[in-house]
């Protein structure tokens, strides 16, 4: 199977995570785009979506899916997004598409983070993919020096401005032995808006596209799924919904 076919397979599988009649958070990137195309087929069965970038907003609206502002949404049961790298603890590097800050905000609001990725994204240790760091433009020099002080090699993403009007430094050369500590440490640098480590809020599950089908990974186990079965929105289960809302 090609990488594109694997992305489409995980996007199809992710439809089963969407809760009927609710709003779904939608990530950014080529895998998220495959998910949006699948979501279009069930658009009449959801209330709408929250977008993690302007590109995602445009694609959702192009498919006739209602896009809500996050501030108008009090309850977001599920967020579906890709990753640049994911480890077995479900911690990720994200932001290859530069949307890391909005992705992190939507992920923080969502009850459940569903990562969709092809098998190449699963790594034993995070860090081969340079870590994107979103920076306020006037702080660029300062942040670049501070990142070098913690041992990284920051590289400005040339000609790129985020949806928030900021710059991206891609940080290579770091050993990520403790992603939670590193995420916090980088966020402490004045001028950093956010960084692409999703370790403090990892994914809850990962739908991983492999040649043998879509596997569902959580931090402690792997479950085989119906890789190529028909896509179906989960029927709203009153007990599941009440638990997700914090009920008993
Ligand atoms: C965008 C992201 C993407 O999720 C990440 O870059 C993966 O993208 P793709 O699905 O195209 O490989 O974080 O900011």
CSV table of C-alpha atoms and ligand atoms in Angstrom, one decimal:
chain,number,residue,atom,x,y,z
A,1,UNK,CA,0.0,0.0,0.0
A,2,UNK,CA,1.2,3.5,-0.7
A,3,UNK,CA,1.5,6.2,2.0
A,4,UNK,CA,-1.5,8.0,0.5
A,5,UNK,CA,-3.6,4.8,0.7
A,6,UNK,CA,-2.6,4.3,4.3
A,7,UNK,CA,-3.6,7.9,5.1
A,8,UNK,CA,-7.0,7.3,3.4
A,9,UNK,CA,-7.5,4.1,5.4
A,10,UNK,CA,-6.9,5.7,8.7
A,11,UNK,CA,-9.1,8.7,7.8
A,12,UNK,CA,-11.9,6.2,7.0
A,13,UNK,CA,-11.3,4.4,10.3
A,14,UNK,CA,-11.5,7.7,12.2
A,15,UNK,CA,-15.1,8.3,11.1
A,16,UNK,CA,-16.1,5.6,13.6
A,17,UNK,CA,-14.7,7.9,16.4
A,18,UNK,CA,-17.0,10.8,15.5
A,19,UNK,CA,-20.0,11.2,17.7
A,20,UNK,CA,-23.3,11.6,15.9
A,21,UNK,CA,-25.0,14.9,16.4
A,22,UNK,CA,-21.9,16.5,17.9
A,23,UNK,CA,-19.1,18.9,16.8
A,24,UNK,CA,-15.8,17.4,15.8
A,25,UNK,CA,-12.4,19.1,16.1
A,26,UNK,CA,-10.3,18.8,12.9
A,27,UNK,CA,-6.6,18.9,12.5
A,28,UNK,CA,-4.3,20.1,9.7
A,29,UNK,CA,-2.2,18.4,7.1
A,30,UNK,CA,-2.5,15.8,4.4
A,31,UNK,CA,-3.8,13.1,6.7
A,32,UNK,CA,-6.3,15.5,8.2
A,33,UNK,CA,-7.3,16.4,4.7
A,34,UNK,CA,-8.2,12.8,3.9
A,35,UNK,CA,-10.3,12.8,7.1
A,36,UNK,CA,-12.1,16.0,6.0
A,37,UNK,CA,-13.0,14.3,2.7
A,38,UNK,CA,-14.4,11.3,4.6
A,39,UNK,CA,-16.3,13.6,7.0
A,40,UNK,CA,-18.0,15.3,4.0
A,41,UNK,CA,-19.8,12.0,3.4
A,42,UNK,CA,-21.4,12.1,6.9
A,43,UNK,CA,-21.8,15.9,7.2
A,44,UNK,CA,-25.6,15.6,7.7
A,45,UNK,CA,-25.0,13.4,10.8
A,46,UNK,CA,-22.8,15.9,12.7
A,47,UNK,CA,-23.5,19.5,13.9
A,48,UNK,CA,-20.3,20.7,12.4
A,49,UNK,CA,-16.6,21.1,13.0
A,50,UNK,CA,-13.9,23.3,14.7
A,51,UNK,CA,-10.9,23.9,12.5
A,52,UNK,CA,-7.3,24.0,13.7
A,53,UNK,CA,-6.1,26.2,10.8
A,54,UNK,CA,-7.4,28.5,8.0
A,55,UNK,CA,-6.5,25.8,5.4
A,56,UNK,CA,-8.7,23.3,7.3
A,57,UNK,CA,-11.5,25.8,7.7
A,58,UNK,CA,-11.5,26.4,3.9
A,59,UNK,CA,-11.5,22.6,3.1
A,60,UNK,CA,-14.3,22.0,5.6
A,61,UNK,CA,-16.4,24.8,4.2
A,62,UNK,CA,-15.7,23.7,0.7
A,63,UNK,CA,-17.4,20.4,1.6
A,64,UNK,CA,-20.4,22.3,3.0
A,65,UNK,CA,-19.5,21.4,6.7
A,66,UNK,CA,-20.5,24.1,9.2
A,67,UNK,CA,-17.4,25.5,11.0
A,68,UNK,CA,-17.8,26.8,14.5
A,69,UNK,CA,-15.4,29.2,16.4
A,70,UNK,CA,-13.8,27.3,19.3
A,71,UNK,CA,-15.0,30.1,21.7
A,72,UNK,CA,-18.6,29.2,20.7
A,73,UNK,CA,-18.2,25.6,21.6
A,74,UNK,CA,-18.5,24.4,25.2
A,75,UNK,CA,-18.2,20.7,24.6
A,76,UNK,CA,-15.9,19.0,22.0
A,77,UNK,CA,-15.9,15.2,22.4
A,78,UNK,CA,-13.3,14.3,19.8
A,79,UNK,CA,-10.4,15.9,18.0
A,80,UNK,CA,-8.9,14.1,15.0
A,81,UNK,CA,-5.4,15.1,13.7
A,82,UNK,CA,-2.2,13.8,12.1
A,83,UNK,CA,1.3,13.8,13.5
A,84,UNK,CA,4.9,14.1,12.3
A,85,UNK,CA,6.0,11.6,14.9
A,86,UNK,CA,4.3,9.6,17.6
A,87,UNK,CA,5.8,7.2,20.2
A,88,UNK,CA,4.2,4.4,22.1
A,89,UNK,CA,3.3,6.7,25.0
A,90,UNK,CA,1.1,8.5,22.4
A,91,UNK,CA,3.3,11.6,22.7
A,92,UNK,CA,3.8,13.5,19.4
A,93,UNK,CA,5.8,16.0,17.5
A,94,UNK,CA,3.4,18.1,15.4
A,95,UNK,CA,3.5,21.3,13.4
A,96,UNK,CA,5.1,20.2,10.2
A,97,UNK,CA,2.3,22.2,8.6
A,98,UNK,CA,2.9,25.1,11.0
A,99,UNK,CA,-0.5,24.9,12.7
A,100,UNK,CA,0.8,23.6,16.1
A,101,UNK,CA,-0.6,26.4,18.3
A,102,UNK,CA,-4.2,26.2,17.1
A,103,UNK,CA,-3.9,22.4,17.1
A,104,UNK,CA,-2.7,22.4,20.7
A,105,UNK,CA,-5.6,24.7,21.7
A,106,UNK,CA,-8.3,22.6,20.0
A,107,UNK,CA,-6.6,19.4,21.5
A,108,UNK,CA,-6.7,21.0,25.0
A,109,UNK,CA,-10.5,21.5,24.7
A,110,UNK,CA,-11.3,18.1,23.3
A,111,UNK,CA,-12.2,15.2,25.5
A,112,UNK,CA,-10.5,12.7,23.2
A,113,UNK,CA,-7.5,13.1,20.8
A,114,UNK,CA,-7.5,10.7,18.0
A,115,UNK,CA,-4.2,10.7,16.1
A,116,UNK,CA,-4.3,9.4,12.5
A,117,UNK,CA,-1.0,8.4,11.0
A,118,UNK,CA,0.7,6.1,8.6
A,119,UNK,CA,3.1,3.6,10.0
A,120,UNK,CA,6.2,5.7,9.1
A,121,UNK,CA,5.2,8.2,11.9
A,122,UNK,CA,5.5,5.6,14.8
A,123,UNK,CA,9.0,6.0,16.3
A,124,UNK,CA,10.7,4.6,19.4
A,125,UNK,CA,12.1,8.0,20.4
A,126,UNK,CA,10.8,11.4,19.3
A,127,UNK,CA,13.2,13.9,17.7
A,128,UNK,CA,14.4,12.8,14.3
A,129,UNK,CA,11.7,15.2,12.9
A,130,UNK,CA,12.8,18.8,13.8
A,131,UNK,CA,10.6,20.3,16.5
A,132,UNK,CA,8.5,23.3,15.3
A,133,UNK,CA,8.5,26.3,17.7
A,134,UNK,CA,6.1,29.2,17.0
A,135,UNK,CA,7.8,32.5,17.9
A,136,UNK,CA,6.6,36.1,18.2
A,137,UNK,CA,8.6,37.9,15.4
A,138,UNK,CA,10.3,40.5,17.6
A,139,UNK,CA,11.6,37.7,19.9
A,140,UNK,CA,13.2,35.7,17.0
A,141,UNK,CA,16.9,36.4,17.9
A,142,UNK,CA,16.3,35.9,21.6
A,143,UNK,CA,14.5,32.6,21.2
A,144,UNK,CA,17.0,31.3,18.7
A,145,UNK,CA,19.8,31.9,21.2
A,146,UNK,CA,17.9,30.3,24.0
A,147,UNK,CA,17.1,27.2,22.0
A,148,UNK,CA,20.8,26.9,21.0
A,149,UNK,CA,21.6,27.1,24.8
A,150,UNK,CA,19.5,24.0,25.5
A,151,UNK,CA,21.5,22.2,22.8
A,152,UNK,CA,19.2,22.4,19.7
A,153,UNK,CA,19.9,23.7,16.2
A,154,UNK,CA,17.1,26.1,15.4
A,155,UNK,CA,16.4,26.8,11.7
A,156,UNK,CA,14.0,29.6,10.6
A,157,UNK,CA,11.2,28.2,8.3
A,158,UNK,CA,11.9,30.6,5.4
A,159,UNK,CA,9.0,32.5,3.9
A,160,UNK,CA,6.4,31.0,6.4
A,161,UNK,CA,4.0,33.0,8.6
A,162,UNK,CA,1.6,31.1,10.8
A,163,UNK,CA,-2.2,31.8,10.9
A,164,UNK,CA,-1.4,33.8,14.1
A,165,UNK,CA,1.1,36.1,12.3
A,166,UNK,CA,4.2,34.5,13.8
A,167,UNK,CA,7.3,32.7,12.7
A,168,UNK,CA,8.5,29.1,13.0
A,169,UNK,CA,11.9,27.9,14.2
A,170,UNK,CA,12.4,24.2,13.4
A,171,UNK,CA,14.6,22.8,16.1
A,172,UNK,CA,16.9,19.8,15.2
A,173,UNK,CA,19.6,18.0,17.1
A,174,UNK,CA,17.7,17.4,20.4
A,175,UNK,CA,17.7,14.2,22.3
A,176,UNK,CA,14.1,13.9,23.7
A,177,UNK,CA,14.6,11.7,26.7
A,178,UNK,CA,11.9,13.5,28.6
A,179,UNK,CA,9.4,15.1,26.2
A,180,UNK,CA,7.1,16.4,29.0
A,181,UNK,CA,10.0,18.3,30.6
A,182,UNK,CA,11.3,19.6,27.3
A,183,UNK,CA,7.8,20.8,26.2
A,184,UNK,CA,7.5,22.9,29.4
A,185,UNK,CA,11.1,24.1,29.2
A,186,UNK,CA,10.8,25.5,25.7
A,187,UNK,CA,7.4,27.1,26.6
A,188,UNK,CA,9.2,29.0,29.4
A,189,UNK,CA,11.3,30.9,26.9
A,190,UNK,CA,9.9,34.4,26.6
A,191,UNK,CA,8.7,35.0,23.0
A,192,UNK,CA,7.7,31.3,22.4
A,193,UNK,CA,4.0,31.0,21.7
A,194,UNK,CA,4.0,27.2,21.8
A,195,UNK,CA,6.0,24.2,20.6
A,196,UNK,CA,5.1,21.1,18.6
A,197,UNK,CA,5.7,18.6,21.4
A,198,UNK,CA,2.3,17.2,22.4
A,199,UNK,CA,3.6,15.3,25.5
A,200,UNK,CA,1.7,17.0,28.3
A,201,UNK,CA,-1.5,16.3,26.4
A,202,UNK,CA,-0.7,13.2,24.3
A,203,UNK,CA,-3.2,11.4,22.0
A,204,UNK,CA,-5.7,9.1,23.6
A,205,UNK,CA,-5.6,6.7,20.7
A,206,UNK,CA,-3.7,6.4,17.5
A,207,UNK,CA,-5.2,4.9,14.4
A,208,UNK,CA,-2.0,3.7,12.6
A,209,UNK,CA,-2.1,2.7,8.9
A,210,UNK,CA,0.0,-0.4,8.2
A,211,UNK,CA,0.2,-2.8,5.3
A,212,UNK,CA,-1.7,-5.3,7.5
A,213,UNK,CA,-4.6,-2.9,8.2
A,214,UNK,CA,-5.4,-0.1,10.6
A,215,UNK,CA,-4.2,-0.7,14.2
A,216,UNK,CA,-5.6,1.1,17.2
A,217,UNK,CA,-2.9,2.0,19.6
A,218,UNK,CA,-3.2,3.4,23.1
A,219,UNK,CA,-0.4,4.1,25.6
A,220,UNK,CA,-0.6,0.6,26.9
A,221,UNK,CA,-1.9,-1.7,24.1
A,222,UNK,CA,-2.6,-2.3,20.5
A,223,UNK,CA,-5.9,-3.5,19.1
A,224,UNK,CA,-6.6,-4.7,15.5
A,225,UNK,CA,-9.5,-2.8,13.9
A,226,UNK,CA,-11.7,-3.2,10.9
A,227,UNK,CA,-9.3,-1.7,8.4
A,228,UNK,CA,-11.4,-1.7,5.3
A,229,UNK,CA,-14.9,-2.0,6.6
A,230,UNK,CA,-17.6,0.6,5.8
A,231,UNK,CA,-17.2,3.9,7.6
A,232,UNK,CA,-19.9,4.5,10.2
A,233,UNK,CA,-20.5,7.2,12.8
A,234,UNK,CA,-20.7,5.7,16.3
A,235,UNK,CA,-24.3,5.7,17.4
A,236,UNK,CA,-24.6,8.0,20.4
A,237,UNK,CA,-24.4,5.7,23.4
A,238,UNK,CA,-26.0,7.4,26.4
A,239,UNK,CA,-23.5,5.9,28.9
A,240,UNK,CA,-20.4,6.6,26.8
A,241,UNK,CA,-21.6,10.2,26.2
A,242,UNK,CA,-22.4,10.7,29.9
A,243,UNK,CA,-18.9,9.4,30.9
A,244,UNK,CA,-17.2,11.6,28.3
A,245,UNK,CA,-19.0,14.6,29.8
A,246,UNK,CA,-17.8,13.6,33.2
A,247,UNK,CA,-21.0,11.9,34.3
A,248,UNK,CA,-21.2,8.5,36.0
B,1,LIG,C1,0.3,20.3,10.9
B,1,LIG,C2,0.5,19.0,11.7
B,1,LIG,C3,0.3,17.8,10.9
B,1,LIG,O1,-0.6,17.0,11.7
B,1,LIG,C4,1.5,17.0,10.7
B,1,LIG,O2,2.5,17.9,10.1
B,1,LIG,C5,1.3,15.8,9.9
B,1,LIG,O3,1.0,16.1,8.6
B,1,LIG,P1,0.7,15.1,7.4
B,1,LIG,O4,-0.6,14.4,7.8
B,1,LIG,O5,0.6,15.9,6.2
B,1,LIG,O6,1.9,14.1,7.4
B,1,LIG,O7,0.9,19.0,12.8
B,1,LIG,O8,0.7,21.4,11.7
